Amino acid sequence: MEKDKNTIDSITIGKLIKELKKTYPDISSSKLRFLESQGLVSPKRALNKYRVYTKNDIKRINFILKVQKDFYLPLDIIKEKINSKEFEKYFKDGKSIENMQLDLGKEFKEKQKNKDLTSDELKKKLKLAQSFIDDLIDYNIIESRDDNGKIIINGDDIQIVKMAKELSKYGIHVKHLQMFENFAIRHSSFIQQIIMPLMSSSKKDLHRKGKKVALRLENDLSLFHGLLLRKENRKFLEKNK
DNA sequence: TCGTCTGCTATGTCGACATC
DNA sequence: GATGTCGACATAGCAGACGA
């Protein structure tokens, strides 16, 4: 216990709370115990059964609090990510929490990492034909704006361009992707209908809940869509054995 | 339709015990 | 004796199920 208390690598819950309060004033010991009960962290125990938080535990907790605060993600989704092999690798490699956060879903990654690019910059960066980018804009797959004669591509759309490039290797043309854009619009409208009562509320917690529900539905609907797609493909493969 | 029960999420509180 | 920590239980707000 004495050793645990005095080493920098491991601290008790009270000391950890003091540190975390500098960034997260609302943090409490009950919250840390709750995170443990939900399997998001597993602090070791001293001889007196006190929790002992190691550097890795602290990293995990910082990560959890950060994504909760910034992305409103529910704990089960955070748990899924934090217990993945990818995250273990991050810990082993000693990479920063910021890097881990960037990996939490491409949508967040792109928001943090990608800056707006001109059409020319994007063309060079991804080695694309101008006509390919023009088609993506024309078919409303990505958004662009005119800035003093330069075509600017929204940073959030760059991942979409990358994926479109990948799909083109299979002979999938931009015009085919419009079908998916239409699906996305319909799915988004569906989600909007569901969360509208929450988002139109003046209560902050309901507003926050609306964001959480939207993120969850994005994940669940993507998963659901994937399962249906897989099911149909299996049928086809069975038929054509 | 209404009331009640149950479950979920994300904490907060409490009394007992350990440590400083 | 003050402070820190424990596990158990309580709470708030919401949603869904179910019976009357």
Coordinates of C-alpha atoms in Angstrom, one line a residue, chain A:
Chain A
M1 CA 0.0 0.0 0.0
E2 CA 2.7 2.4 1.0
K3 CA 4.7 1.7 -2.1
D4 CA 1.6 2.1 -4.3
K5 CA 0.7 5.4 -2.7
N6 CA 4.1 6.9 -3.3
T7 CA 4.9 5.8 -6.8
I8 CA 4.0 8.0 -9.7
D9 CA 2.8 5.0 -11.7
S10 CA -0.1 4.1 -9.4
I11 CA -2.4 6.2 -7.2
T12 CA -5.5 5.8 -5.1
I13 CA -8.9 6.9 -6.1
G14 CA -8.8 10.1 -4.1
K15 CA -5.6 11.4 -5.6
L16 CA -6.8 10.5 -9.0
I17 CA -10.1 12.4 -8.4
K18 CA -8.0 15.5 -7.4
E19 CA -6.0 15.3 -10.6
L20 CA -9.1 14.7 -12.8
K21 CA -11.1 17.5 -11.3
K22 CA -8.7 20.0 -12.9
T23 CA -10.1 19.0 -16.3
Y24 CA -13.4 17.4 -15.3
P25 CA -14.9 19.3 -12.3
D26 CA -17.9 16.9 -12.2
I27 CA -15.8 13.8 -11.6
S28 CA -16.5 11.8 -8.5
S29 CA -15.3 8.6 -6.9
S30 CA -18.7 7.1 -7.5
K31 CA -18.3 7.7 -11.2
L32 CA -14.9 5.9 -11.2
R33 CA -16.5 3.0 -9.3
F34 CA -19.3 3.0 -11.8
L35 CA -16.9 2.9 -14.7
E36 CA -15.2 -0.1 -13.0
S37 CA -18.6 -1.9 -12.5
Q38 CA -19.3 -1.4 -16.2
G39 CA -15.9 -3.0 -17.1
L40 CA -14.4 0.1 -18.6
V41 CA -11.4 0.1 -16.2
S42 CA -10.0 -2.6 -13.9
P43 CA -7.8 -1.0 -11.2
K44 CA -5.8 -3.4 -9.2
R45 CA -6.3 -3.7 -5.4
A46 CA -3.9 -3.0 -2.6
L47 CA -3.7 -5.4 0.4
N48 CA -6.4 -3.2 2.1
K49 CA -8.6 -3.7 -1.0
Y50 CA -8.2 0.0 -2.0
R51 CA -8.2 0.6 -5.7
V52 CA -4.8 1.3 -7.2
Y53 CA -4.9 3.1 -10.6
T54 CA -1.9 2.6 -12.8
K55 CA -0.7 4.8 -15.7
N56 CA -2.7 2.7 -18.1
D57 CA -5.9 3.0 -16.0
I58 CA -5.5 6.7 -15.9
K59 CA -5.0 6.9 -19.6
R60 CA -8.1 4.9 -20.1
I61 CA -10.1 7.0 -17.8
N62 CA -8.9 10.2 -19.4
F63 CA -9.9 8.8 -22.7
I64 CA -13.4 7.8 -21.5
L65 CA -14.1 11.1 -19.9
K66 CA -12.8 13.0 -23.0
V67 CA -15.0 11.1 -25.5
Q68 CA -18.0 11.3 -23.2
K69 CA -17.6 15.0 -23.0
D70 CA -16.7 15.7 -26.6
F71 CA -18.7 13.1 -28.5
Y72 CA -21.5 12.2 -26.0
L73 CA -20.9 8.5 -26.7
P74 CA -22.7 6.0 -24.5
L75 CA -20.5 3.8 -22.3
D76 CA -21.2 0.6 -24.1
I77 CA -19.8 2.0 -27.3
I78 CA -16.8 3.4 -25.5
K79 CA -16.3 0.1 -23.8
E80 CA -16.4 -1.8 -27.1
K81 CA -13.7 0.5 -28.5
I82 CA -11.5 0.6 -25.4
N83 CA -11.4 -3.2 -25.1
S84 CA -10.5 -3.7 -28.7
K85 CA -7.1 -4.9 -29.9
E86 CA -6.5 -1.6 -31.6
F87 CA -6.5 0.1 -28.3
E88 CA -4.2 -2.4 -26.7
K89 CA -1.9 -1.7 -29.5
Y90 CA -2.0 2.0 -28.8
F91 CA -1.1 1.3 -25.2
K92 CA 1.8 -0.9 -26.1
D93 CA 3.1 1.6 -28.6
G94 CA 2.8 4.3 -26.0
K95 CA 0.8 6.6 -28.3
S96 CA -1.1 9.5 -27.0
I97 CA -4.7 9.7 -25.8
E98 CA -5.3 12.2 -28.6
N99 CA -4.3 9.5 -31.1
M100 CA -6.7 7.0 -29.6
Q101 CA -9.5 9.5 -29.7
L102 CA -8.8 10.1 -33.3
D103 CA -9.4 6.4 -33.9
L104 CA -12.8 6.4 -32.4
G105 CA -14.8 6.2 -35.5
K106 CA -13.8 7.7 -38.8
E107 CA -16.4 10.4 -38.6
F108 CA -14.6 11.8 -35.6
K109 CA -11.2 11.1 -37.0
E110 CA -12.0 13.1 -40.1
K111 CA -13.5 16.0 -38.2
Q112 CA -10.4 16.3 -36.1
K113 CA -7.8 15.6 -38.7
N114 CA -9.0 16.7 -42.1
K115 CA -8.9 20.3 -43.1
D116 CA -10.7 21.7 -46.0
L117 CA -8.8 21.3 -49.2
T118 CA -9.0 22.8 -52.6
S119 CA -10.0 20.6 -55.5
D120 CA -6.4 20.7 -56.8
E121 CA -4.9 19.8 -53.4
L122 CA -7.3 16.9 -53.1
K123 CA -6.5 15.8 -56.6
K124 CA -2.8 15.7 -55.9
K125 CA -3.1 14.2 -52.4
L126 CA -5.2 11.3 -53.5
K127 CA -3.9 11.1 -57.1
L128 CA -7.3 11.5 -58.6
A129 CA -8.6 12.7 -62.0
Q130 CA -10.4 16.1 -61.8
S131 CA -13.4 14.5 -63.5
F132 CA -13.7 12.1 -60.6
I133 CA -14.0 14.9 -58.1
D134 CA -16.3 16.9 -60.4
D135 CA -18.6 13.8 -60.6
L136 CA -18.7 13.4 -56.8
I137 CA -19.7 17.1 -56.6
D138 CA -22.2 16.9 -59.4
Y139 CA -23.9 13.8 -57.9
N140 CA -24.0 15.5 -54.5
I141 CA -21.9 12.8 -52.9
I142 CA -19.6 15.5 -51.5
E143 CA -20.1 19.2 -50.9
S144 CA -18.0 22.0 -52.2
R145 CA -17.9 25.8 -52.1
D146 CA -16.4 28.5 -54.3
D147 CA -13.8 30.6 -52.6
N148 CA -12.4 33.3 -55.0
G149 CA -12.6 31.0 -58.0
K150 CA -11.1 28.0 -56.1
I151 CA -13.3 24.9 -55.4
I152 CA -13.0 24.1 -51.7
I153 CA -13.9 20.5 -50.5
N154 CA -15.2 20.2 -47.0
G155 CA -12.7 18.4 -44.7
D156 CA -15.5 16.1 -43.5
D157 CA -16.0 14.8 -47.1
I158 CA -12.4 13.8 -47.7
Q159 CA -12.9 10.3 -46.2
I160 CA -15.8 9.9 -48.6
V161 CA -13.6 10.7 -51.5
K162 CA -11.1 8.2 -50.3
M163 CA -13.7 5.5 -50.1
A164 CA -15.1 6.4 -53.5
K165 CA -11.6 6.0 -54.9
E166 CA -11.4 2.5 -53.3
L167 CA -14.7 1.5 -54.7
S168 CA -13.8 2.6 -58.2
K169 CA -11.3 -0.2 -58.2
Y170 CA -14.2 -2.6 -58.4
G171 CA -15.7 -0.8 -61.3
I172 CA -18.2 1.1 -59.1
H173 CA -18.7 4.5 -60.7
V174 CA -19.7 7.7 -59.0
K175 CA -23.2 7.5 -60.4
H176 CA -23.7 4.2 -58.6
L177 CA -22.8 5.9 -55.3
Q178 CA -25.7 8.3 -55.6
M179 CA -27.9 5.4 -54.6
F180 CA -26.1 5.2 -51.3
E181 CA -26.3 9.0 -50.8
N182 CA -30.1 8.7 -51.2
F183 CA -30.1 5.9 -48.6
A184 CA -28.1 8.1 -46.3
I185 CA -30.4 11.0 -46.7
R186 CA -33.4 8.8 -45.9
H187 CA -31.7 7.2 -42.9
S188 CA -30.7 10.5 -41.6
S189 CA -34.3 11.8 -41.9
F190 CA -35.4 8.8 -40.1
I191 CA -33.0 9.4 -37.2
Q192 CA -34.0 13.1 -37.2
Q193 CA -37.6 12.2 -36.7
I194 CA -36.7 10.0 -33.8
I195 CA -34.6 12.5 -32.0
M196 CA -36.5 15.6 -32.9
P197 CA -38.6 15.7 -29.7
L198 CA -35.3 15.5 -27.7
M199 CA -33.4 18.1 -29.8
S200 CA -36.3 20.6 -29.8
S201 CA -36.4 20.5 -26.0
S202 CA -34.9 23.4 -24.0
K203 CA -33.6 21.0 -21.4
K204 CA -29.9 20.5 -21.7
D205 CA -30.0 16.8 -20.7
L206 CA -32.6 16.0 -23.3
H207 CA -30.6 17.8 -25.9
R208 CA -27.5 15.8 -24.9
K209 CA -29.5 12.6 -24.9
G210 CA -30.7 13.4 -28.4
K211 CA -27.1 13.5 -29.6
K212 CA -26.4 10.2 -27.9
V213 CA -29.4 8.6 -29.5
A214 CA -28.3 9.9 -32.9
L215 CA -24.8 8.4 -32.6
R216 CA -26.1 5.2 -31.3
L217 CA -28.6 4.9 -34.2
E218 CA -25.9 5.7 -36.7
N219 CA -23.9 2.7 -35.3
D220 CA -26.8 0.4 -35.0
L221 CA -28.3 1.2 -38.4
S222 CA -25.0 0.7 -40.1
L223 CA -24.6 -2.6 -38.3
F224 CA -28.1 -3.6 -39.3
H225 CA -27.6 -2.6 -42.9
G226 CA -24.4 -4.6 -42.9
L227 CA -26.1 -7.7 -41.6
L228 CA -28.9 -7.5 -44.2
L229 CA -26.3 -7.0 -46.9
R230 CA -24.3 -10.1 -45.7
K231 CA -27.5 -12.1 -45.5
E232 CA -28.4 -11.3 -49.1
N233 CA -24.9 -12.1 -50.3
R234 CA -24.9 -15.4 -48.5
K235 CA -28.2 -16.3 -50.3
F236 CA -26.6 -15.5 -53.6
L237 CA -23.4 -17.4 -52.9
E238 CA -25.4 -20.5 -51.7
K239 CA -27.5 -20.4 -54.9
N240 CA -24.4 -20.2 -57.1
K241 CA -22.2 -22.8 -55.4

